[in-house]
Amino acid sequence: MWDRLLVDCNLATMDPAVAAPFGAIENGAIGIQDGRIVRVGKRTELAGCRARKVEPLGGAWVTPGLIDCHTHLVFGGNRAGEFEQRLEGASYEEIARAGGGIAATVDATREAPLETLVEAARPRLRALMRGGVTTIEIKSGYGLDIEGELKMLRAARRLGEDEPVRVERTLLALHALPPEFRERREDYVRLAVDSILPAAASEGLATAVDAFCEHIGFTPDEVGAFFEAAAELGLDVKLHAEQLSNLEGAALAARFGALSADHLEHVDEAGVAAMAAAGMVAVLLPGAFYALRETRRPPVELLRRHQVPMAVATDCNPGTSPVLSPTLMMSMACTLFGLTPEEAMAGMTRHAAKALGREGEIGTIAPGKAADLCVWRVARPAELAYWIGHPGPERRIFSGEDA
Ligand code: DI6
Ligand code: FE
């Protein structure tokens, strides 16, 4: 006998094997056992199935739990002051060159004890969870020395232990050049490659690495050296690529078999083709586009034509995307970037799972997947993207339990 049987509901399975928009099954049912989905289908197909608890959902829509596959959730302080400066006309790059921007958050993060970082991030995490998030990726990148980067990753690990959410941890050691290395770039890259990376890998604190490939970040050669070392240690790679300019980061990431390239406003067709050939995901981040008042959008039509799966994420960070709502990103992905509501939904479920290399585990409602589910009081799944920041599901099920 199963643990739970959800009935009187409609399913947006997001499973491509279900040939309907959103992988929809109306009048569906879901069997759950030991935290996993064991059976999915029409209620009538599951008629003879028995469970300890049979739960009618009053015609609600059930979706996979949302997956936020790109965040910088852990950081000290915040940058509301820079928000005011930007509104007075300063650009993100100007502020960064003047020692603000990421460097300001680095100072605040280095000063904060681990406990402070955890407690500062917790309400942000809970807001995202209320919005429907059941898996979140969290990057380091504001420590930029061994101690600071490991502290951030430990804070992320702690959040995953404390809260009913899956946390994937990424080492973003090449996020910005720390101020003390201003005249010694090569020394910092060497520190990241020879010391920070092996420390994060040996403690299992990070399963992937990321870098900011940009004029105000790191060059393709520097990123390449970091990726090579990461690949030798068996870590996945992904890249902040083509956000502000085209340094051919997407193609570089493709050469390393990266999971994803993220942002991509300035990617060209060669970059998109390289991503397609490498089976990568394009992670679109409309929050940063919006906050920076960018006008150049990621080439959604090209990505579609090359069949590169598109994920959508919050990029939650204190500088360019102080976003606490996953559904708001679905809305913005549609309105700002031209995705369909179904694409936006796939972007925060199936394709986000692939961007984390976890598509076997999460991201669709299908037998064998973790029972991470959201129950929404909506009449159709497009409403998740239609409301400008839908407040979130009525119920959130994590690993088969209400949470
Ligand atoms: N690109 C971004 O949008 C964030 N990091 C990055 O590499 C910005 C992070 C920040 O401004 O704190
Ligand atoms: Fe980012």
Tab-separated table of C-alpha atoms and ligand atoms in Angstrom:
chain	number	residue	atom	x	y	z
A	1	MET	CA	0.000	0.000	0.000
A	2	TRP	CA	1.301	3.468	-0.931
A	3	ASP	CA	1.752	6.316	1.558
A	4	ARG	CA	-0.343	8.877	-0.287
A	5	LEU	CA	-2.662	9.127	-3.230
A	6	LEU	CA	-3.478	12.628	-4.487
A	7	VAL	CA	-6.807	12.737	-6.324
A	8	ASP	CA	-9.385	15.227	-7.621
A	9	CYS	CA	-6.621	17.281	-9.210
A	10	ASN	CA	-5.148	18.247	-12.578
A	11	LEU	CA	-1.486	17.591	-13.243
A	12	ALA	CA	0.954	19.802	-15.121
A	13	THR	CA	3.469	16.968	-15.225
A	14	MET	CA	5.931	18.855	-17.485
A	15	ASP	CA	6.855	15.366	-18.695
A	16	PRO	CA	7.547	15.447	-22.452
A	17	ALA	CA	6.250	11.865	-22.659
A	18	VAL	CA	2.754	13.232	-21.922
A	19	ALA	CA	1.682	14.692	-25.247
A	20	ALA	CA	-0.260	17.762	-24.136
A	21	PRO	CA	0.753	21.349	-23.300
A	22	PHE	CA	2.376	21.384	-19.829
A	23	GLY	CA	2.290	17.582	-19.984
A	24	ALA	CA	-1.196	18.047	-18.605
A	25	ILE	CA	-3.359	15.246	-17.280
A	26	GLU	CA	-6.796	16.460	-16.256
A	27	ASN	CA	-8.637	14.504	-13.558
A	28	GLY	CA	-5.317	12.972	-12.600
A	29	ALA	CA	-3.905	11.152	-9.619
A	30	ILE	CA	-0.422	10.717	-8.127
A	31	GLY	CA	0.746	7.816	-5.978
A	32	ILE	CA	3.556	8.527	-3.500
A	33	GLN	CA	5.653	6.018	-1.588
A	34	ASP	CA	8.818	6.622	0.472
A	35	GLY	CA	9.176	10.191	-0.758
A	36	ARG	CA	8.976	9.235	-4.423
A	37	ILE	CA	6.343	9.341	-7.098
A	38	VAL	CA	5.354	5.771	-7.913
A	39	ARG	CA	2.468	6.208	-10.324
A	40	VAL	CA	0.949	9.041	-12.354
A	41	GLY	CA	-2.127	8.959	-14.554
A	42	LYS	CA	-5.798	9.607	-14.972
A	43	ARG	CA	-7.801	9.019	-11.800
A	44	THR	CA	-9.644	6.248	-13.614
A	45	GLU	CA	-6.355	4.478	-14.449
A	46	LEU	CA	-5.409	4.483	-10.768
A	47	ALA	CA	-8.877	3.346	-9.668
A	48	GLY	CA	-7.773	0.139	-7.975
A	49	CYS	CA	-4.739	1.689	-6.223
A	50	ARG	CA	-4.685	1.926	-2.460
A	51	ALA	CA	-2.882	4.248	-0.106
A	52	ARG	CA	-2.885	4.952	3.612
A	53	LYS	CA	-4.002	8.509	2.842
A	54	VAL	CA	-6.225	9.429	-0.108
A	55	GLU	CA	-6.278	13.203	-0.507
A	56	PRO	CA	-8.776	15.005	-2.720
A	57	LEU	CA	-7.392	18.373	-3.839
A	58	GLY	CA	-10.635	20.027	-4.915
A	59	GLY	CA	-9.680	20.438	-8.568
A	60	ALA	CA	-6.353	22.197	-7.915
A	61	TRP	CA	-3.429	22.009	-10.349
A	62	VAL	CA	-0.334	20.076	-9.240
A	63	THR	CA	3.065	20.930	-10.709
A	64	PRO	CA	6.590	19.733	-10.013
A	65	GLY	CA	8.216	21.713	-7.211
A	66	LEU	CA	9.930	24.750	-8.703
A	67	ILE	CA	13.692	24.667	-9.200
A	68	ASP	CA	15.735	27.848	-8.903
A	69	CYS	CA	18.912	26.769	-10.692
A	70	HIS	CA	20.965	29.998	-10.372
A	71	THR	CA	21.178	32.038	-7.163
A	72	HIS	CA	23.673	33.908	-5.036
A	73	LEU	CA	21.402	33.549	-2.003
A	74	VAL	CA	24.120	33.720	0.678
A	75	PHE	CA	25.723	37.130	1.193
A	76	GLY	CA	26.451	39.738	3.850
A	77	GLY	CA	24.598	43.068	3.942
A	78	ASN	CA	22.768	44.293	0.891
A	79	ARG	CA	23.194	47.006	-1.738
A	80	ALA	CA	20.055	49.131	-1.463
A	81	GLY	CA	22.367	52.180	-1.426
A	82	GLU	CA	23.720	51.289	-4.871
A	83	PHE	CA	20.170	50.855	-6.067
A	84	GLU	CA	19.649	54.502	-5.170
A	85	GLN	CA	22.913	55.483	-6.943
A	86	ARG	CA	21.859	53.635	-10.060
A	87	LEU	CA	18.529	55.432	-10.029
A	88	GLU	CA	20.512	58.668	-9.981
A	89	GLY	CA	22.293	57.601	-13.157
A	90	ALA	CA	25.399	55.594	-12.172
A	91	SER	CA	25.843	52.383	-14.184
A	92	TYR	CA	26.517	48.926	-12.724
A	93	GLU	CA	29.938	48.854	-14.373
A	94	GLU	CA	30.870	52.331	-13.078
A	95	ILE	CA	29.951	51.372	-9.541
A	96	ALA	CA	31.950	48.147	-9.872
A	97	ARG	CA	35.015	49.994	-11.192
A	98	ALA	CA	34.785	52.435	-8.260
A	99	GLY	CA	35.136	49.563	-5.766
A	100	GLY	CA	31.429	49.111	-5.091
A	101	GLY	CA	29.327	46.390	-6.571
A	102	ILE	CA	30.453	42.854	-5.910
A	103	ALA	CA	33.476	44.118	-3.911
A	104	ALA	CA	31.164	45.825	-1.394
A	105	THR	CA	29.335	42.564	-0.802
A	106	VAL	CA	32.686	40.777	-0.501
A	107	ASP	CA	33.651	43.044	2.419
A	108	ALA	CA	30.325	42.454	4.171
A	109	THR	CA	30.463	38.707	3.557
A	110	ARG	CA	34.035	38.317	4.811
A	111	GLU	CA	33.121	40.169	8.005
A	112	ALA	CA	30.022	38.099	8.743
A	113	PRO	CA	30.350	34.944	10.834
A	114	LEU	CA	28.872	31.771	9.325
A	115	GLU	CA	25.855	31.968	11.609
A	116	THR	CA	25.085	35.513	10.497
A	117	LEU	CA	25.223	34.495	6.837
A	118	VAL	CA	22.863	31.590	7.482
A	119	GLU	CA	20.337	33.714	9.355
A	120	ALA	CA	20.482	36.505	6.765
A	121	ALA	CA	19.827	34.039	3.944
A	122	ARG	CA	17.107	32.065	5.722
A	123	PRO	CA	14.229	34.538	5.204
A	124	ARG	CA	15.197	34.884	1.540
A	125	LEU	CA	15.188	31.117	1.186
A	126	ARG	CA	11.827	30.859	2.945
A	127	ALA	CA	10.347	33.494	0.644
A	128	LEU	CA	11.452	31.484	-2.386
A	129	MET	CA	10.081	28.318	-0.805
A	130	ARG	CA	6.728	30.019	-0.191
A	131	GLY	CA	6.811	30.849	-3.880
A	132	GLY	CA	7.072	27.137	-4.671
A	133	VAL	CA	10.806	26.385	-4.715
A	134	THR	CA	11.789	22.869	-3.642
A	135	THR	CA	15.330	22.843	-5.090
A	136	ILE	CA	17.743	25.747	-5.144
A	137	GLU	CA	21.265	26.194	-6.377
A	138	ILE	CA	23.409	28.512	-4.242
A	139	LYS	CA	26.741	29.903	-5.397
A	140	SER	CA	29.655	31.180	-3.369
A	141	GLY	CA	31.567	34.119	-4.868
A	142	TYR	CA	31.520	36.814	-2.197
A	143	GLY	CA	34.314	35.345	-0.061
A	144	LEU	CA	37.013	35.208	-2.741
A	145	ASP	CA	39.548	33.653	-0.391
A	146	ILE	CA	39.672	30.120	0.970
A	147	GLU	CA	38.053	30.923	4.268
A	148	GLY	CA	35.327	33.147	2.815
A	149	GLU	CA	34.352	30.809	-0.017
A	150	LEU	CA	34.224	27.752	2.256
A	151	LYS	CA	32.202	29.731	4.810
A	152	MET	CA	29.626	30.618	2.155
A	153	LEU	CA	29.369	27.014	0.964
A	154	ARG	CA	28.983	25.806	4.548
A	155	ALA	CA	26.217	28.366	5.081
A	156	ALA	CA	24.466	26.989	1.992
A	157	ARG	CA	24.910	23.434	3.252
A	158	ARG	CA	23.463	24.399	6.646
A	159	LEU	CA	20.377	25.921	5.006
A	160	GLY	CA	19.790	22.675	3.130
A	161	GLU	CA	20.075	20.691	6.359
A	162	ASP	CA	17.695	22.998	8.236
A	163	GLU	CA	14.983	23.599	5.675
A	164	PRO	CA	12.833	21.266	3.568
A	165	VAL	CA	14.553	22.132	0.299
A	166	ARG	CA	17.299	20.572	-1.824
A	167	VAL	CA	20.383	22.772	-2.016
A	168	GLU	CA	22.953	22.394	-4.800
A	169	ARG	CA	26.236	24.165	-4.047
A	170	THR	CA	28.453	25.821	-6.633
A	171	LEU	CA	31.917	27.310	-6.146
A	172	LEU	CA	31.997	30.702	-7.905
A	173	ALA	CA	35.581	31.551	-6.994
A	174	LEU	CA	36.114	33.551	-10.210
A	175	HIS	CA	33.309	36.029	-9.554
A	176	ALA	CA	35.329	39.223	-9.099
A	177	LEU	CA	38.961	40.083	-8.524
A	178	PRO	CA	39.340	40.662	-4.769
A	179	PRO	CA	40.670	44.170	-3.995
A	180	GLU	CA	43.903	42.895	-2.428
A	181	PHE	CA	44.816	41.257	-5.760
A	182	ARG	CA	44.137	44.323	-7.907
A	183	GLU	CA	47.700	44.421	-9.249
A	184	ARG	CA	48.142	40.640	-9.207
A	185	ARG	CA	45.397	38.985	-11.242
A	186	GLU	CA	47.432	35.867	-12.029
A	187	ASP	CA	48.076	35.313	-8.340
A	188	TYR	CA	44.384	35.311	-7.563
A	189	VAL	CA	43.573	32.900	-10.392
A	190	ARG	CA	46.352	30.645	-9.127
A	191	LEU	CA	44.911	30.809	-5.596
A	192	ALA	CA	41.469	29.880	-6.923
A	193	VAL	CA	42.806	26.997	-9.014
A	194	ASP	CA	45.431	25.618	-6.618
A	195	SER	CA	43.839	26.241	-3.233
A	196	ILE	CA	40.194	27.310	-3.113
A	197	LEU	CA	38.974	24.775	-5.662
A	198	PRO	CA	40.632	21.682	-4.155
A	199	ALA	CA	39.502	22.693	-0.654
A	200	ALA	CA	35.874	23.072	-1.764
A	201	ALA	CA	36.012	19.799	-3.691
A	202	SER	CA	37.720	17.729	-1.014
A	203	GLU	CA	35.119	18.591	1.598
A	204	GLY	CA	32.322	17.850	-0.874
A	205	LEU	CA	31.148	21.403	-0.282
A	206	ALA	CA	30.680	22.130	-3.966
A	207	THR	CA	29.582	19.823	-6.757
A	208	ALA	CA	30.028	22.392	-9.515
A	209	VAL	CA	32.019	25.492	-10.370
A	210	ASP	CA	31.023	28.727	-12.041
A	211	ALA	CA	32.828	31.889	-13.150
A	212	PHE	CA	31.944	35.378	-14.356
A	213	CYS	CA	33.429	35.641	-17.843
A	214	GLU	CA	33.280	39.367	-18.539
A	215	HIS	CA	35.436	42.489	-18.895
A	216	ILE	CA	34.698	43.308	-15.243
A	217	GLY	CA	35.148	39.631	-14.325
A	218	PHE	CA	37.586	37.088	-15.760
A	219	THR	CA	39.015	36.407	-19.204
A	220	PRO	CA	38.258	33.248	-21.168
A	221	ASP	CA	41.852	32.061	-20.551
A	222	GLU	CA	41.508	32.502	-16.803
A	223	VAL	CA	38.155	30.741	-16.818
A	224	GLY	CA	39.634	27.938	-18.944
A	225	ALA	CA	42.387	27.270	-16.413
A	226	PHE	CA	39.817	27.122	-13.608
A	227	PHE	CA	37.515	24.792	-15.561
A	228	GLU	CA	40.358	22.475	-16.463
A	229	ALA	CA	41.241	22.015	-12.810
A	230	ALA	CA	37.571	21.580	-11.878
A	231	ALA	CA	37.068	18.923	-14.549
A	232	GLU	CA	40.077	17.005	-13.245
A	233	LEU	CA	38.430	16.947	-9.819
A	234	GLY	CA	35.191	15.666	-11.360
A	235	LEU	CA	33.156	18.804	-10.732
A	236	ASP	CA	30.493	20.060	-13.116
A	237	VAL	CA	31.035	23.429	-14.749
A	238	LYS	CA	28.714	26.269	-15.734
A	239	LEU	CA	29.359	29.860	-16.689
A	240	HIS	CA	28.030	33.419	-16.381
A	241	ALA	CA	28.448	34.144	-20.078
A	242	GLU	CA	27.623	36.965	-22.463
A	243	GLN	CA	25.757	39.040	-19.858
A	244	LEU	CA	27.240	42.457	-20.705
A	245	SER	CA	29.344	41.666	-23.790
A	246	ASN	CA	30.314	38.744	-26.015
A	247	LEU	CA	33.597	37.131	-24.914
A	248	GLU	CA	32.528	33.804	-26.441
A	249	GLY	CA	32.003	32.344	-23.014
A	250	ALA	CA	29.188	30.043	-24.128
A	251	ALA	CA	31.487	28.331	-26.628
A	252	LEU	CA	34.223	28.093	-24.005
A	253	ALA	CA	31.783	26.461	-21.578
A	254	ALA	CA	30.678	24.067	-24.322
A	255	ARG	CA	34.285	22.911	-24.814
A	256	PHE	CA	34.244	21.799	-21.172
A	257	GLY	CA	30.913	19.987	-21.478
A	258	ALA	CA	29.268	22.534	-19.185
A	259	LEU	CA	25.799	22.007	-17.761
A	260	SER	CA	24.718	25.523	-18.665
A	261	ALA	CA	25.640	29.006	-19.781
A	262	ASP	CA	23.727	31.701	-17.945
A	263	HIS	CA	22.481	35.224	-18.844
A	264	LEU	CA	23.377	35.133	-22.589
A	265	GLU	CA	21.974	38.520	-23.618
A	266	HIS	CA	24.971	38.985	-25.959
A	267	VAL	CA	25.447	35.430	-27.235
A	268	ASP	CA	25.644	35.005	-31.019
A	269	GLU	CA	24.598	32.115	-33.234
A	270	ALA	CA	27.995	30.405	-33.036
A	271	GLY	CA	27.687	30.380	-29.252
A	272	VAL	CA	24.165	29.009	-29.387
A	273	ALA	CA	25.202	26.294	-31.869
A	274	ALA	CA	28.084	25.289	-29.584
A	275	MET	CA	25.678	25.026	-26.665
A	276	ALA	CA	23.305	22.873	-28.694
A	277	ALA	CA	26.113	20.532	-29.760
A	278	ALA	CA	27.255	20.168	-26.145
A	279	GLY	CA	23.727	19.488	-24.859
A	280	MET	CA	23.809	22.529	-22.604
A	281	VAL	CA	20.983	24.483	-21.009
A	282	ALA	CA	20.553	28.244	-21.487
A	283	VAL	CA	19.701	29.763	-18.115
A	284	LEU	CA	17.774	33.011	-18.594
A	285	LEU	CA	17.796	35.537	-15.769
A	286	PRO	CA	15.144	38.202	-16.344
A	287	GLY	CA	15.577	39.702	-12.859
A	288	ALA	CA	19.081	40.977	-13.680
A	289	PHE	CA	17.937	42.179	-17.103
A	290	TYR	CA	15.117	44.096	-15.451
A	291	ALA	CA	17.130	45.548	-12.557
A	292	LEU	CA	19.928	46.726	-14.862
A	293	ARG	CA	17.369	48.089	-17.302
A	294	GLU	CA	19.059	46.197	-20.101
A	295	THR	CA	17.540	46.470	-23.530
A	296	ARG	CA	19.256	43.612	-25.327
A	297	ARG	CA	17.384	40.392	-24.717
A	298	PRO	CA	18.766	36.868	-24.910
A	299	PRO	CA	18.147	35.446	-28.417
A	300	VAL	CA	15.186	33.281	-27.551
A	301	GLU	CA	14.298	32.605	-31.175
A	302	LEU	CA	17.831	31.332	-31.893
A	303	LEU	CA	17.779	29.153	-28.785
A	304	ARG	CA	14.480	27.656	-29.915
A	305	ARG	CA	15.743	27.074	-33.437
A	306	HIS	CA	18.823	25.249	-32.123
A	307	GLN	CA	16.671	23.400	-29.579
A	308	VAL	CA	18.682	24.574	-26.613
A	309	PRO	CA	16.522	24.019	-23.521
A	310	MET	CA	15.843	27.262	-21.660
A	311	ALA	CA	15.790	27.417	-17.870
A	312	VAL	CA	14.633	30.462	-15.905
A	313	ALA	CA	16.041	31.418	-12.496
A	314	THR	CA	15.981	34.281	-10.008
A	315	ASP	CA	19.751	34.990	-9.932
A	316	CYS	CA	18.855	36.178	-6.407
A	317	ASN	CA	21.777	38.454	-5.484
A	318	PRO	CA	22.215	41.771	-3.701
A	319	GLY	CA	23.432	43.729	-6.708
A	320	THR	CA	21.686	42.977	-9.942
A	321	SER	CA	18.746	40.790	-9.019
A	322	PRO	CA	17.323	41.152	-5.518
A	323	VAL	CA	14.497	38.807	-6.443
A	324	LEU	CA	12.524	36.716	-3.969
A	325	SER	CA	9.781	35.338	-6.202
A	326	PRO	CA	10.174	32.443	-8.650
A	327	THR	CA	6.785	33.066	-10.252
A	328	LEU	CA	7.735	36.700	-10.886
A	329	MET	CA	10.630	35.354	-12.967
A	330	MET	CA	8.200	33.240	-14.967
A	331	SER	CA	6.112	36.350	-15.621
A	332	MET	CA	9.172	38.383	-16.624
A	333	ALA	CA	10.512	35.566	-18.811
A	334	CYS	CA	7.260	35.809	-20.759
A	335	THR	CA	6.770	39.571	-20.817
A	336	LEU	CA	10.403	40.678	-21.171
A	337	PHE	CA	11.929	37.765	-23.120
A	338	GLY	CA	8.948	36.409	-25.046
A	339	LEU	CA	8.765	32.911	-23.603
A	340	THR	CA	5.416	31.171	-23.576
A	341	PRO	CA	3.967	30.361	-20.143
A	342	GLU	CA	4.683	26.703	-20.871
A	343	GLU	CA	8.333	27.480	-21.685
A	344	ALA	CA	8.606	29.556	-18.517
A	345	MET	CA	7.191	26.682	-16.496
A	346	ALA	CA	9.598	24.194	-18.120
A	347	GLY	CA	12.301	26.742	-17.326
A	348	MET	CA	11.663	26.428	-13.623
A	349	THR	CA	11.080	22.679	-13.616
A	350	ARG	CA	12.364	20.208	-16.206
A	351	HIS	CA	14.996	22.401	-17.820
A	352	ALA	CA	16.187	23.774	-14.486
A	353	ALA	CA	16.680	20.192	-13.317
A	354	LYS	CA	18.821	19.546	-16.399
A	355	ALA	CA	20.819	22.716	-15.706
A	356	LEU	CA	21.715	21.151	-12.362
A	357	GLY	CA	22.450	17.726	-13.849
A	358	ARG	CA	19.542	16.366	-11.763
A	359	GLU	CA	17.001	15.598	-14.474
A	360	GLY	CA	16.848	11.949	-13.401
A	361	GLU	CA	15.698	12.969	-9.907
A	362	ILE	CA	13.506	16.057	-10.098
A	363	GLY	CA	11.779	18.443	-12.499
A	364	THR	CA	8.759	16.481	-13.738
A	365	ILE	CA	5.854	14.566	-12.252
A	366	ALA	CA	6.803	11.064	-13.319
A	367	PRO	CA	7.293	7.671	-11.664
A	368	GLY	CA	10.674	7.386	-9.967
A	369	LYS	CA	11.118	11.110	-9.418
A	370	ALA	CA	11.248	12.664	-5.969
A	371	ALA	CA	7.786	13.642	-4.751
A	372	ASP	CA	8.518	17.372	-4.750
A	373	LEU	CA	5.215	18.962	-5.731
A	374	CYS	CA	3.259	22.201	-5.566
A	375	VAL	CA	-0.527	22.429	-5.367
A	376	TRP	CA	-1.887	25.622	-6.926
A	377	ARG	CA	-5.395	27.026	-6.626
A	378	VAL	CA	-5.543	28.121	-10.262
A	379	ALA	CA	-7.844	27.295	-13.158
A	380	ARG	CA	-4.990	26.676	-15.626
A	381	PRO	CA	-1.221	26.358	-15.341
A	382	ALA	CA	-0.568	29.485	-17.443
A	383	GLU	CA	-1.726	31.478	-14.404
A	384	LEU	CA	1.612	30.879	-12.704
A	385	ALA	CA	3.232	33.153	-15.286
A	386	TYR	CA	0.190	35.363	-15.846
A	387	TRP	CA	-0.046	36.821	-12.336
A	388	ILE	CA	2.804	39.300	-11.892
A	389	GLY	CA	4.405	37.506	-8.960
A	390	HIS	CA	1.869	34.839	-8.013
A	391	PRO	CA	2.293	34.473	-4.235
A	392	GLY	CA	2.835	30.735	-4.421
A	393	PRO	CA	1.237	27.356	-4.000
A	394	GLU	CA	-1.475	26.477	-1.528
A	395	ARG	CA	0.527	23.405	-0.537
A	396	ARG	CA	4.107	22.433	-1.049
A	397	ILE	CA	5.126	18.800	-0.839
A	398	PHE	CA	8.810	18.019	-0.336
A	399	SER	CA	10.062	14.446	-0.561
A	400	GLY	CA	6.482	13.223	-0.175
A	401	GLU	CA	5.712	15.320	2.931
A	402	ASP	CA	3.810	18.579	3.300
A	403	ALA	CA	6.398	21.212	4.092
B	1	DI6	N1	26.462	38.498	-12.715
B	1	DI6	C1	25.451	38.984	-12.014
B	1	DI6	O1	24.437	39.449	-12.461
B	1	DI6	C2	25.745	38.809	-10.590
B	1	DI6	N2	27.008	38.162	-10.637
B	1	DI6	C3	27.383	38.014	-11.869
B	1	DI6	O2	28.420	37.467	-12.169
B	1	DI6	C4	25.873	40.108	-9.883
B	1	DI6	C5	26.365	39.923	-8.499
B	1	DI6	C6	26.437	41.223	-7.721
B	1	DI6	O3	26.337	42.325	-8.285
B	1	DI6	O4	26.584	41.110	-6.493
B	2	FE	FE	24.450	35.198	-11.262
